[in-house]
Amino acid sequence: MKKILILLVVILGIFISCSNEKADSSAKEGSKKILVVYFSATGNTKRIAQIIASDRNADIFEIVPESPYTTEDLNSKNPDSKVAKEKADKFIRPKIKNSVENFNQYDVVFLGYPIWWGEAPRIMNTFVESNDFNGKTVIPFVTSGSSEIGTSPNPLKEKTKGAAWKEGKRFSGSSSEADVKKWIKGLGL
């Protein structure tokens, strides 16, 4: 009787151990830590970022320029505006007022920005150059009234060695929450 009881305890222990390993494995697969990073000068990119963060139960981080962009700074028709100067000089790196705490804890980073002259704003270069993306999955999303995402992520991708980039998506300012969620679902996260 004692041998049978010992055998049952051993079998039960093995069963519990296997169940715990399976649960741990499932938890690890579904526990990717997600961060939604965005820069928004007019609020369109912010709205899309909030939808993504809510849908994915992700943390969210707004890139805040040390020197905020005024309406006049965004006037692309004025050659003296901040955006025109940034367009003319690809080496400008606007300073960022804030930083992501524990950036290394994230597995997936959604990276959002408006399209300016077919490119990401220079402040996005500042952000990617200030963080280590090695081992992370990066998913760009952009907002624009007319420009497509095009090659805008490429300069950012070049600065994130070791990151796996997924194809991004362009949204207009009037894109619906359903459109954003449909795109997220198609990513297979």
CSV table of C-alpha atoms in Angstrom, one decimal:
chain,number,residue,atom,x,y,z
A,1,MET,CA,0.0,0.0,0.0
A,2,LYS,CA,2.8,2.4,0.9
A,3,LYS,CA,4.5,1.7,-2.6
A,4,ILE,CA,1.2,2.5,-4.3
A,5,LEU,CA,0.8,5.7,-2.4
A,6,ILE,CA,4.4,6.8,-3.2
A,7,LEU,CA,3.8,5.9,-6.9
A,8,LEU,CA,0.6,8.0,-6.9
A,9,VAL,CA,2.4,11.0,-5.3
A,10,VAL,CA,5.2,10.7,-7.9
A,11,ILE,CA,2.7,10.5,-10.8
A,12,LEU,CA,0.7,13.5,-9.4
A,13,GLY,CA,4.0,15.5,-9.0
A,14,ILE,CA,4.9,14.8,-12.6
A,15,PHE,CA,1.4,15.8,-13.8
A,16,ILE,CA,1.5,19.0,-11.8
A,17,SER,CA,5.0,19.8,-13.1
A,18,CYS,CA,4.0,19.2,-16.7
A,19,SER,CA,0.9,21.4,-16.3
A,20,ASN,CA,2.9,24.2,-14.8
A,21,GLU,CA,5.5,24.1,-17.6
A,22,LYS,CA,2.7,24.2,-20.2
A,23,ALA,CA,1.1,27.2,-18.4
A,24,ASP,CA,4.5,29.0,-18.2
A,25,SER,CA,5.1,28.4,-21.9
A,26,SER,CA,1.7,29.7,-22.8
A,27,ALA,CA,2.1,32.7,-20.6
A,28,LYS,CA,5.4,33.5,-22.2
A,29,GLU,CA,4.0,33.2,-25.7
A,30,GLY,CA,1.1,35.6,-25.0
A,31,SER,CA,3.0,38.0,-22.8
A,32,LYS,CA,4.9,40.1,-25.3
A,33,LYS,CA,5.3,43.6,-23.7
A,34,ILE,CA,4.1,46.2,-26.2
A,35,LEU,CA,4.9,49.9,-26.3
A,36,VAL,CA,3.2,52.4,-28.6
A,37,VAL,CA,5.5,55.4,-29.3
A,38,TYR,CA,4.3,58.4,-31.3
A,39,PHE,CA,5.0,61.9,-32.2
A,40,SER,CA,2.0,64.0,-33.1
A,41,ALA,CA,2.0,67.7,-34.1
A,42,THR,CA,-1.7,68.1,-34.7
A,43,GLY,CA,-3.4,65.2,-32.8
A,44,ASN,CA,-4.0,62.8,-35.7
A,45,THR,CA,-1.2,60.4,-34.9
A,46,LYS,CA,-2.0,60.6,-31.2
A,47,ARG,CA,-5.6,59.4,-31.9
A,48,ILE,CA,-4.3,56.4,-33.9
A,49,ALA,CA,-1.7,55.6,-31.2
A,50,GLN,CA,-4.4,55.6,-28.5
A,51,ILE,CA,-6.6,53.2,-30.4
A,52,ILE,CA,-3.6,50.8,-30.9
A,53,ALA,CA,-2.6,51.1,-27.2
A,54,SER,CA,-6.1,50.4,-26.1
A,55,ASP,CA,-6.6,47.5,-28.4
A,56,ARG,CA,-3.3,45.8,-27.5
A,57,ASN,CA,-3.4,46.7,-23.8
A,58,ALA,CA,-0.1,48.4,-24.4
A,59,ASP,CA,1.9,51.1,-22.7
A,60,ILE,CA,2.0,54.4,-24.6
A,61,PHE,CA,4.7,57.0,-24.9
A,62,GLU,CA,4.4,60.4,-26.6
A,63,ILE,CA,7.6,62.0,-27.9
A,64,VAL,CA,7.5,65.5,-26.6
A,65,PRO,CA,9.8,68.0,-28.3
A,66,GLU,CA,11.9,70.1,-26.0
A,67,SER,CA,10.9,73.1,-28.2
A,68,PRO,CA,7.2,72.5,-29.1
A,69,TYR,CA,6.0,73.0,-32.7
A,70,THR,CA,3.8,76.0,-33.2
A,71,THR,CA,1.4,76.5,-36.0
A,72,GLU,CA,4.0,78.7,-37.8
A,73,ASP,CA,6.7,76.0,-37.3
A,74,LEU,CA,4.4,73.6,-39.2
A,75,ASN,CA,3.9,76.0,-42.1
A,76,SER,CA,5.7,74.1,-44.9
A,77,LYS,CA,5.2,77.0,-47.3
A,78,ASN,CA,7.4,79.3,-45.2
A,79,PRO,CA,11.1,78.5,-46.0
A,80,ASP,CA,12.0,79.8,-42.5
A,81,SER,CA,9.6,77.5,-40.6
A,82,LYS,CA,11.0,74.8,-38.4
A,83,VAL,CA,9.7,71.9,-40.6
A,84,ALA,CA,11.2,73.5,-43.8
A,85,LYS,CA,14.6,73.8,-42.1
A,86,GLU,CA,14.4,70.2,-40.9
A,87,LYS,CA,13.5,69.1,-44.4
A,88,ALA,CA,16.4,70.9,-45.9
A,89,ASP,CA,18.9,69.4,-43.3
A,90,LYS,CA,18.7,65.6,-42.8
A,91,PHE,CA,21.2,65.9,-39.9
A,92,ILE,CA,19.0,68.1,-37.7
A,93,ARG,CA,18.0,66.2,-34.5
A,94,PRO,CA,15.3,68.1,-32.5
A,95,LYS,CA,15.8,67.4,-28.8
A,96,ILE,CA,13.2,65.3,-26.9
A,97,LYS,CA,12.0,66.5,-23.5
A,98,ASN,CA,11.2,63.1,-22.2
A,99,SER,CA,12.4,59.4,-22.4
A,100,VAL,CA,11.0,55.9,-22.1
A,101,GLU,CA,11.7,54.3,-18.8
A,102,ASN,CA,12.9,50.7,-19.1
A,103,PHE,CA,12.8,50.7,-22.9
A,104,ASN,CA,14.6,47.3,-22.8
A,105,GLN,CA,11.5,45.6,-21.3
A,106,TYR,CA,9.5,45.9,-24.5
A,107,ASP,CA,9.3,43.2,-27.2
A,108,VAL,CA,7.1,45.1,-29.7
A,109,VAL,CA,7.3,48.8,-30.5
A,110,PHE,CA,4.6,50.5,-32.6
A,111,LEU,CA,6.3,53.6,-34.0
A,112,GLY,CA,3.9,56.4,-35.1
A,113,TYR,CA,4.5,59.7,-36.8
A,114,PRO,CA,3.0,62.1,-39.4
A,115,ILE,CA,4.4,62.1,-42.9
A,116,TRP,CA,6.2,65.4,-43.7
A,117,TRP,CA,7.3,65.6,-47.4
A,118,GLY,CA,7.2,61.9,-47.7
A,119,GLU,CA,9.5,61.4,-44.6
A,120,ALA,CA,9.3,60.9,-40.9
A,121,PRO,CA,9.9,64.1,-38.9
A,122,ARG,CA,13.5,64.5,-37.8
A,123,ILE,CA,12.5,64.0,-34.2
A,124,MET,CA,11.8,60.4,-35.0
A,125,ASN,CA,15.5,60.0,-35.9
A,126,THR,CA,16.3,61.5,-32.5
A,127,PHE,CA,14.1,58.9,-30.8
A,128,VAL,CA,15.4,55.8,-32.6
A,129,GLU,CA,19.1,56.9,-32.2
A,130,SER,CA,18.5,57.3,-28.5
A,131,ASN,CA,17.2,53.8,-27.9
A,132,ASP,CA,18.4,50.2,-28.4
A,133,PHE,CA,16.0,48.3,-30.6
A,134,ASN,CA,18.0,45.1,-30.8
A,135,GLY,CA,15.7,42.1,-30.6
A,136,LYS,CA,12.5,44.1,-30.8
A,137,THR,CA,9.7,43.9,-33.4
A,138,VAL,CA,9.0,47.4,-34.8
A,139,ILE,CA,5.7,48.2,-36.5
A,140,PRO,CA,5.5,51.7,-38.0
A,141,PHE,CA,2.2,53.6,-38.5
A,142,VAL,CA,1.8,57.0,-40.0
A,143,THR,CA,-0.8,59.6,-40.6
A,144,SER,CA,-1.1,61.8,-43.6
A,145,GLY,CA,-3.9,63.4,-45.6
A,146,SER,CA,-2.4,62.4,-49.0
A,147,SER,CA,1.1,60.8,-48.7
A,148,GLU,CA,1.5,57.0,-48.4
A,149,ILE,CA,3.9,55.4,-45.9
A,150,GLY,CA,6.2,54.8,-48.8
A,151,THR,CA,9.9,54.6,-47.8
A,152,SER,CA,9.5,56.8,-44.8
A,153,PRO,CA,10.4,54.0,-42.3
A,154,ASN,CA,13.7,53.1,-44.2
A,155,PRO,CA,16.0,55.8,-42.5
A,156,LEU,CA,14.6,54.8,-39.1
A,157,LYS,CA,15.0,51.1,-39.9
A,158,GLU,CA,18.7,51.7,-40.8
A,159,LYS,CA,19.2,53.1,-37.3
A,160,THR,CA,17.7,50.1,-35.5
A,161,LYS,CA,20.1,47.3,-36.1
A,162,GLY,CA,18.9,44.0,-34.8
A,163,ALA,CA,15.2,44.9,-34.9
A,164,ALA,CA,12.7,43.0,-37.0
A,165,TRP,CA,10.4,45.4,-38.9
A,166,LYS,CA,6.9,44.6,-40.0
A,167,GLU,CA,5.2,46.4,-42.8
A,168,GLY,CA,3.6,49.6,-41.6
A,169,LYS,CA,0.3,51.3,-42.4
A,170,ARG,CA,-0.8,54.8,-43.3
A,171,PHE,CA,-4.0,56.3,-41.8
A,172,SER,CA,-5.8,59.5,-42.6
A,173,GLY,CA,-7.0,61.8,-39.9
A,174,SER,CA,-10.5,60.4,-40.4
A,175,SER,CA,-9.6,56.7,-40.3
A,176,SER,CA,-12.1,54.8,-38.1
A,177,GLU,CA,-11.3,52.8,-35.0
A,178,ALA,CA,-12.6,49.7,-36.9
A,179,ASP,CA,-10.0,50.3,-39.6
A,180,VAL,CA,-7.2,50.6,-37.1
A,181,LYS,CA,-8.3,47.4,-35.3
A,182,LYS,CA,-8.6,45.5,-38.5
A,183,TRP,CA,-5.0,46.3,-39.4
A,184,ILE,CA,-3.8,45.3,-35.9
A,185,LYS,CA,-5.7,42.0,-36.1
A,186,GLY,CA,-4.0,41.3,-39.4
A,187,LEU,CA,-0.5,41.7,-37.8
A,188,GLY,CA,-0.9,38.3,-36.0
A,189,LEU,CA,0.4,39.6,-32.7
